Amino acid sequence: MSLTLRQRNRLAAIHVIMDTAMDLFDERGYNAVTIDEIAAASGVSPRTFYRYFGTKEGLFTTDPFAMVGLDLYSAQLDPDDLPGTLKRLIGLFDESPGHTPWRGMRYVLEEPAVRAAVYGSLDEAAERLVTQLRDRGDPPAKARVVARTFWFGVYFGSLEQWHLDGRSRPLLDYVLEGMAALTAVKTTRDSS
């Protein structure tokens, strides 16, 4: 992935805002922190914050890479290789310079407004995948079940368990276990 200087600067600013917000949330609690305070502590105007994120919940649902003009999700998404797709996406986040991915997972689990926003974002991602799967010829029900299983079951379920276990192992280990669980269900069903 080759970014222009402008894209690198924008991505760095986005990460500073996100990390500053997480620091403030950790210090004072999610509900006690305002957008104006996040902007001031980040060295940006509230208008810049709103342009990048829209809301506080947007800190948890915004794809920083798409914001710099790269739709990396689409470039990484291969409907014929969903396990590989998930591995590549996790790799993109893990390689993001100067930023700790999934740092806000605590707030996703604890704050209903954040959780609802994340579910909404995952729902949008699942709908995009449903369209791709249907376009390649999958029946509507199969496309919907596969897409929602991929985003909500494997991705979010793995992320949630990784956080609940204290982040003691790499997230990818959890994703691989989640995918193995799906294979085990299929194998169990086939042998019945």
PDB file of C-alpha atoms in Angstrom:
ATOM      1  CA  MET A   1       0.000   0.000   0.000  1.00  0.00           C
ATOM      2  CA  SER A   2       1.600   3.226  -1.143  1.00  0.00           C
ATOM      3  CA  LEU A   3       0.170   6.419   0.326  1.00  0.00           C
ATOM      4  CA  THR A   4       0.854   9.938  -0.824  1.00  0.00           C
ATOM      5  CA  LEU A   5       2.269  12.412   1.698  1.00  0.00           C
ATOM      6  CA  ARG A   6      -1.172  14.016   2.048  1.00  0.00           C
ATOM      7  CA  GLN A   7      -2.802  10.636   2.683  1.00  0.00           C
ATOM      8  CA  ARG A   8      -0.128   9.706   5.256  1.00  0.00           C
ATOM      9  CA  ASN A   9      -0.640  13.037   7.052  1.00  0.00           C
ATOM     10  CA  ARG A  10      -4.409  12.617   7.101  1.00  0.00           C
ATOM     11  CA  LEU A  11      -4.118   9.052   8.364  1.00  0.00           C
ATOM     12  CA  ALA A  12      -1.695  10.201  11.089  1.00  0.00           C
ATOM     13  CA  ALA A  13      -4.137  12.941  12.163  1.00  0.00           C
ATOM     14  CA  ILE A  14      -6.994  10.445  12.280  1.00  0.00           C
ATOM     15  CA  HIS A  15      -4.943   8.107  14.456  1.00  0.00           C
ATOM     16  CA  VAL A  16      -3.919  10.949  16.792  1.00  0.00           C
ATOM     17  CA  ILE A  17      -7.576  11.874  17.277  1.00  0.00           C
ATOM     18  CA  MET A  18      -8.600   8.257  17.852  1.00  0.00           C
ATOM     19  CA  ASP A  19      -5.784   7.569  20.310  1.00  0.00           C
ATOM     20  CA  THR A  20      -6.343  10.855  22.152  1.00  0.00           C
ATOM     21  CA  ALA A  21     -10.033  10.056  22.483  1.00  0.00           C
ATOM     22  CA  MET A  22      -9.243   6.597  23.888  1.00  0.00           C
ATOM     23  CA  ASP A  23      -6.824   8.173  26.401  1.00  0.00           C
ATOM     24  CA  LEU A  24      -9.550  10.580  27.527  1.00  0.00           C
ATOM     25  CA  PHE A  25     -12.157   7.811  27.711  1.00  0.00           C
ATOM     26  CA  ASP A  26      -9.753   5.682  29.781  1.00  0.00           C
ATOM     27  CA  GLU A  27      -9.095   8.585  32.161  1.00  0.00           C
ATOM     28  CA  ARG A  28     -12.617   9.927  32.618  1.00  0.00           C
ATOM     29  CA  GLY A  29     -15.110   7.520  31.088  1.00  0.00           C
ATOM     30  CA  TYR A  30     -16.797   7.542  27.715  1.00  0.00           C
ATOM     31  CA  ASN A  31     -19.833   9.623  28.659  1.00  0.00           C
ATOM     32  CA  ALA A  32     -17.799  12.270  30.511  1.00  0.00           C
ATOM     33  CA  VAL A  33     -15.772  13.262  27.432  1.00  0.00           C
ATOM     34  CA  THR A  34     -17.084  15.693  24.815  1.00  0.00           C
ATOM     35  CA  ILE A  35     -16.167  16.042  21.179  1.00  0.00           C
ATOM     36  CA  ASP A  36     -14.858  19.547  21.897  1.00  0.00           C
ATOM     37  CA  GLU A  37     -12.507  18.104  24.526  1.00  0.00           C
ATOM     38  CA  ILE A  38     -11.280  15.394  22.158  1.00  0.00           C
ATOM     39  CA  ALA A  39     -10.662  17.955  19.427  1.00  0.00           C
ATOM     40  CA  ALA A  40      -8.817  20.335  21.748  1.00  0.00           C
ATOM     41  CA  ALA A  41      -6.628  17.582  23.211  1.00  0.00           C
ATOM     42  CA  SER A  42      -5.870  16.342  19.676  1.00  0.00           C
ATOM     43  CA  GLY A  43      -4.920  19.789  18.413  1.00  0.00           C
ATOM     44  CA  VAL A  44      -7.688  19.955  15.822  1.00  0.00           C
ATOM     45  CA  SER A  45     -10.894  21.921  15.527  1.00  0.00           C
ATOM     46  CA  PRO A  46     -14.252  20.343  16.397  1.00  0.00           C
ATOM     47  CA  ARG A  47     -15.120  20.820  12.726  1.00  0.00           C
ATOM     48  CA  THR A  48     -12.212  18.551  11.748  1.00  0.00           C
ATOM     49  CA  PHE A  49     -13.403  15.941  14.228  1.00  0.00           C
ATOM     50  CA  TYR A  50     -16.917  16.042  12.787  1.00  0.00           C
ATOM     51  CA  ARG A  51     -15.559  15.831   9.232  1.00  0.00           C
ATOM     52  CA  TYR A  52     -13.569  12.697  10.074  1.00  0.00           C
ATOM     53  CA  PHE A  53     -15.935  10.934  12.464  1.00  0.00           C
ATOM     54  CA  GLY A  54     -19.338  12.639  12.646  1.00  0.00           C
ATOM     55  CA  THR A  55     -20.010  11.482  16.210  1.00  0.00           C
ATOM     56  CA  LYS A  56     -18.133  10.000  19.164  1.00  0.00           C
ATOM     57  CA  GLU A  57     -19.431   6.605  18.085  1.00  0.00           C
ATOM     58  CA  GLY A  58     -17.853   7.274  14.685  1.00  0.00           C
ATOM     59  CA  LEU A  59     -14.468   6.803  16.364  1.00  0.00           C
ATOM     60  CA  PHE A  60     -15.341   3.114  16.551  1.00  0.00           C
ATOM     61  CA  THR A  61     -16.920   2.664  13.121  1.00  0.00           C
ATOM     62  CA  THR A  62     -14.879   4.799  10.753  1.00  0.00           C
ATOM     63  CA  ASP A  63     -12.427   3.059   8.457  1.00  0.00           C
ATOM     64  CA  PRO A  64      -9.334   5.304   8.576  1.00  0.00           C
ATOM     65  CA  PHE A  65      -8.005   3.857   5.327  1.00  0.00           C
ATOM     66  CA  ALA A  66     -11.184   4.667   3.410  1.00  0.00           C
ATOM     67  CA  MET A  67     -10.981   8.200   4.805  1.00  0.00           C
ATOM     68  CA  VAL A  68      -7.663   8.786   3.076  1.00  0.00           C
ATOM     69  CA  GLY A  69      -9.155   7.743  -0.229  1.00  0.00           C
ATOM     70  CA  LEU A  70      -8.316   4.055  -0.248  1.00  0.00           C
ATOM     71  CA  ASP A  71     -11.109   1.527  -0.145  1.00  0.00           C
ATOM     72  CA  LEU A  72      -8.862  -1.195   1.163  1.00  0.00           C
ATOM     73  CA  TYR A  73     -11.741  -3.354   2.310  1.00  0.00           C
ATOM     74  CA  SER A  74     -12.948  -3.748  -1.249  1.00  0.00           C
ATOM     75  CA  ALA A  75      -9.419  -4.399  -2.482  1.00  0.00           C
ATOM     76  CA  GLN A  76      -8.916  -7.100   0.158  1.00  0.00           C
ATOM     77  CA  LEU A  77     -12.356  -8.709  -0.087  1.00  0.00           C
ATOM     78  CA  ASP A  78     -12.465 -11.935  -2.026  1.00  0.00           C
ATOM     79  CA  PRO A  79     -15.901 -13.600  -1.838  1.00  0.00           C
ATOM     80  CA  ASP A  80     -14.279 -16.875  -2.901  1.00  0.00           C
ATOM     81  CA  ASP A  81     -11.814 -16.755   0.008  1.00  0.00           C
ATOM     82  CA  LEU A  82     -13.518 -15.245   3.062  1.00  0.00           C
ATOM     83  CA  PRO A  83     -11.052 -16.781   5.548  1.00  0.00           C
ATOM     84  CA  GLY A  84      -8.155 -15.272   3.586  1.00  0.00           C
ATOM     85  CA  THR A  85     -10.007 -11.973   3.373  1.00  0.00           C
ATOM     86  CA  LEU A  86     -10.381 -11.793   7.131  1.00  0.00           C
ATOM     87  CA  LYS A  87      -6.695 -12.628   7.648  1.00  0.00           C
ATOM     88  CA  ARG A  88      -5.682  -9.860   5.220  1.00  0.00           C
ATOM     89  CA  LEU A  89      -7.945  -7.272   6.865  1.00  0.00           C
ATOM     90  CA  ILE A  90      -6.593  -8.059  10.326  1.00  0.00           C
ATOM     91  CA  GLY A  91      -3.083  -7.772   8.890  1.00  0.00           C
ATOM     92  CA  LEU A  92      -3.878  -4.305   7.511  1.00  0.00           C
ATOM     93  CA  PHE A  93      -4.958  -3.072  10.924  1.00  0.00           C
ATOM     94  CA  ASP A  94      -2.067  -4.740  12.725  1.00  0.00           C
ATOM     95  CA  GLU A  95       0.390  -3.047  10.339  1.00  0.00           C
ATOM     96  CA  SER A  96      -1.140   0.422  10.706  1.00  0.00           C
ATOM     97  CA  PRO A  97       1.813   2.571  11.852  1.00  0.00           C
ATOM     98  CA  GLY A  98       1.554   4.476  15.120  1.00  0.00           C
ATOM     99  CA  HIS A  99      -1.862   3.124  16.066  1.00  0.00           C
ATOM    100  CA  THR A 100      -3.085   0.331  18.334  1.00  0.00           C
ATOM    101  CA  PRO A 101      -5.943  -1.430  16.556  1.00  0.00           C
ATOM    102  CA  TRP A 102      -9.060  -2.401  18.464  1.00  0.00           C
ATOM    103  CA  ARG A 103      -8.010  -0.307  21.454  1.00  0.00           C
ATOM    104  CA  GLY A 104     -11.597   0.818  21.996  1.00  0.00           C
ATOM    105  CA  MET A 105     -13.088  -2.674  22.177  1.00  0.00           C
ATOM    106  CA  ARG A 106     -13.820  -2.139  25.864  1.00  0.00           C
ATOM    107  CA  TYR A 107     -16.215   0.662  24.946  1.00  0.00           C
ATOM    108  CA  VAL A 108     -17.860  -1.435  22.259  1.00  0.00           C
ATOM    109  CA  LEU A 109     -18.705  -3.990  24.941  1.00  0.00           C
ATOM    110  CA  GLU A 110     -19.634  -1.527  27.702  1.00  0.00           C
ATOM    111  CA  GLU A 111     -21.365   1.399  25.976  1.00  0.00           C
ATOM    112  CA  PRO A 112     -24.745   0.644  24.346  1.00  0.00           C
ATOM    113  CA  ALA A 113     -24.494   3.569  21.888  1.00  0.00           C
ATOM    114  CA  VAL A 114     -21.060   2.439  20.733  1.00  0.00           C
ATOM    115  CA  ARG A 115     -22.163  -1.175  20.417  1.00  0.00           C
ATOM    116  CA  ALA A 116     -25.206  -0.123  18.381  1.00  0.00           C
ATOM    117  CA  ALA A 117     -23.012   1.971  16.072  1.00  0.00           C
ATOM    118  CA  VAL A 118     -20.568  -0.905  15.594  1.00  0.00           C
ATOM    119  CA  TYR A 119     -23.429  -3.309  14.869  1.00  0.00           C
ATOM    120  CA  GLY A 120     -24.739  -0.826  12.304  1.00  0.00           C
ATOM    121  CA  SER A 121     -21.327  -0.625  10.671  1.00  0.00           C
ATOM    122  CA  LEU A 122     -20.999  -4.424  10.605  1.00  0.00           C
ATOM    123  CA  ASP A 123     -24.484  -4.648   9.130  1.00  0.00           C
ATOM    124  CA  GLU A 124     -23.450  -2.310   6.294  1.00  0.00           C
ATOM    125  CA  ALA A 125     -20.333  -4.409   5.665  1.00  0.00           C
ATOM    126  CA  ALA A 126     -22.441  -7.564   5.636  1.00  0.00           C
ATOM    127  CA  GLU A 127     -24.861  -6.014   3.124  1.00  0.00           C
ATOM    128  CA  ARG A 128     -21.968  -5.134   0.800  1.00  0.00           C
ATOM    129  CA  LEU A 129     -20.774  -8.728   1.022  1.00  0.00           C
ATOM    130  CA  VAL A 130     -24.332 -10.042   0.399  1.00  0.00           C
ATOM    131  CA  THR A 131     -24.382  -8.047  -2.836  1.00  0.00           C
ATOM    132  CA  GLN A 132     -21.023  -9.437  -3.925  1.00  0.00           C
ATOM    133  CA  LEU A 133     -22.043 -13.001  -3.132  1.00  0.00           C
ATOM    134  CA  ARG A 134     -25.348 -12.633  -4.974  1.00  0.00           C
ATOM    135  CA  ASP A 135     -23.558 -11.048  -7.946  1.00  0.00           C
ATOM    136  CA  ARG A 136     -21.374 -14.132  -8.242  1.00  0.00           C
ATOM    137  CA  GLY A 137     -24.487 -16.342  -8.265  1.00  0.00           C
ATOM    138  CA  ASP A 138     -25.139 -17.352  -4.656  1.00  0.00           C
ATOM    139  CA  PRO A 139     -28.839 -17.694  -3.756  1.00  0.00           C
ATOM    140  CA  PRO A 140     -30.123 -14.800  -1.580  1.00  0.00           C
ATOM    141  CA  ALA A 141     -30.519 -16.817   1.641  1.00  0.00           C
ATOM    142  CA  LYS A 142     -27.066 -18.381   1.336  1.00  0.00           C
ATOM    143  CA  ALA A 143     -25.472 -14.994   0.577  1.00  0.00           C
ATOM    144  CA  ARG A 144     -27.115 -13.379   3.615  1.00  0.00           C
ATOM    145  CA  VAL A 145     -26.242 -16.193   6.030  1.00  0.00           C
ATOM    146  CA  VAL A 146     -22.632 -16.397   4.855  1.00  0.00           C
ATOM    147  CA  ALA A 147     -22.131 -12.606   4.980  1.00  0.00           C
ATOM    148  CA  ARG A 148     -23.623 -12.203   8.436  1.00  0.00           C
ATOM    149  CA  THR A 149     -21.760 -15.251   9.762  1.00  0.00           C
ATOM    150  CA  PHE A 150     -18.514 -13.833   8.405  1.00  0.00           C
ATOM    151  CA  TRP A 151     -18.894 -10.324   9.877  1.00  0.00           C
ATOM    152  CA  PHE A 152     -20.879 -10.939  13.063  1.00  0.00           C
ATOM    153  CA  GLY A 153     -19.951 -14.510  13.917  1.00  0.00           C
ATOM    154  CA  VAL A 154     -16.330 -14.952  12.970  1.00  0.00           C
ATOM    155  CA  TYR A 155     -15.026 -11.374  12.957  1.00  0.00           C
ATOM    156  CA  PHE A 156     -16.963  -9.741  15.799  1.00  0.00           C
ATOM    157  CA  GLY A 157     -17.274 -12.923  17.869  1.00  0.00           C
ATOM    158  CA  SER A 158     -13.506 -13.469  17.671  1.00  0.00           C
ATOM    159  CA  LEU A 159     -12.777  -9.833  18.477  1.00  0.00           C
ATOM    160  CA  GLU A 160     -15.123  -9.946  21.462  1.00  0.00           C
ATOM    161  CA  GLN A 161     -13.620 -13.150  22.885  1.00  0.00           C
ATOM    162  CA  TRP A 162     -10.066 -11.890  22.297  1.00  0.00           C
ATOM    163  CA  HIS A 163     -10.869  -8.817  24.379  1.00  0.00           C
ATOM    164  CA  LEU A 164     -12.685 -10.779  27.112  1.00  0.00           C
ATOM    165  CA  ASP A 165      -9.665 -13.108  27.406  1.00  0.00           C
ATOM    166  CA  GLY A 166      -7.423 -10.128  28.131  1.00  0.00           C
ATOM    167  CA  ARG A 167      -5.841  -9.925  24.672  1.00  0.00           C
ATOM    168  CA  SER A 168      -3.342 -12.530  25.751  1.00  0.00           C
ATOM    169  CA  ARG A 169      -2.952 -14.099  22.311  1.00  0.00           C
ATOM    170  CA  PRO A 170      -2.966 -12.611  18.807  1.00  0.00           C
ATOM    171  CA  LEU A 171      -6.413 -11.777  17.436  1.00  0.00           C
ATOM    172  CA  LEU A 172      -5.695 -13.900  14.385  1.00  0.00           C
ATOM    173  CA  ASP A 173      -5.590 -16.995  16.650  1.00  0.00           C
ATOM    174  CA  TYR A 174      -9.187 -16.274  17.682  1.00  0.00           C
ATOM    175  CA  VAL A 175     -10.274 -15.732  14.098  1.00  0.00           C
ATOM    176  CA  LEU A 176      -8.749 -19.058  13.073  1.00  0.00           C
ATOM    177  CA  GLU A 177     -10.527 -20.764  15.995  1.00  0.00           C
ATOM    178  CA  GLY A 178     -13.797 -19.112  14.945  1.00  0.00           C
ATOM    179  CA  MET A 179     -13.405 -20.352  11.381  1.00  0.00           C
ATOM    180  CA  ALA A 180     -12.537 -23.830  12.687  1.00  0.00           C
ATOM    181  CA  ALA A 181     -15.725 -23.784  14.773  1.00  0.00           C
ATOM    182  CA  LEU A 182     -17.755 -23.203  11.608  1.00  0.00           C
ATOM    183  CA  THR A 183     -15.999 -26.084   9.894  1.00  0.00           C
ATOM    184  CA  ALA A 184     -16.684 -28.281  12.943  1.00  0.00           C
ATOM    185  CA  VAL A 185     -20.413 -27.425  12.768  1.00  0.00           C
ATOM    186  CA  LYS A 186     -20.489 -28.364   9.092  1.00  0.00           C
ATOM    187  CA  THR A 187     -18.559 -31.580   9.740  1.00  0.00           C
ATOM    188  CA  THR A 188     -20.830 -32.529  12.643  1.00  0.00           C
ATOM    189  CA  ARG A 189     -23.935 -31.841  10.563  1.00  0.00           C
ATOM    190  CA  ASP A 190     -22.568 -33.837   7.611  1.00  0.00           C
ATOM    191  CA  SER A 191     -21.795 -36.875   9.774  1.00  0.00           C
ATOM    192  CA  SER A 192     -25.263 -36.935  11.407  1.00  0.00           C
TER     193      SER A 192
END
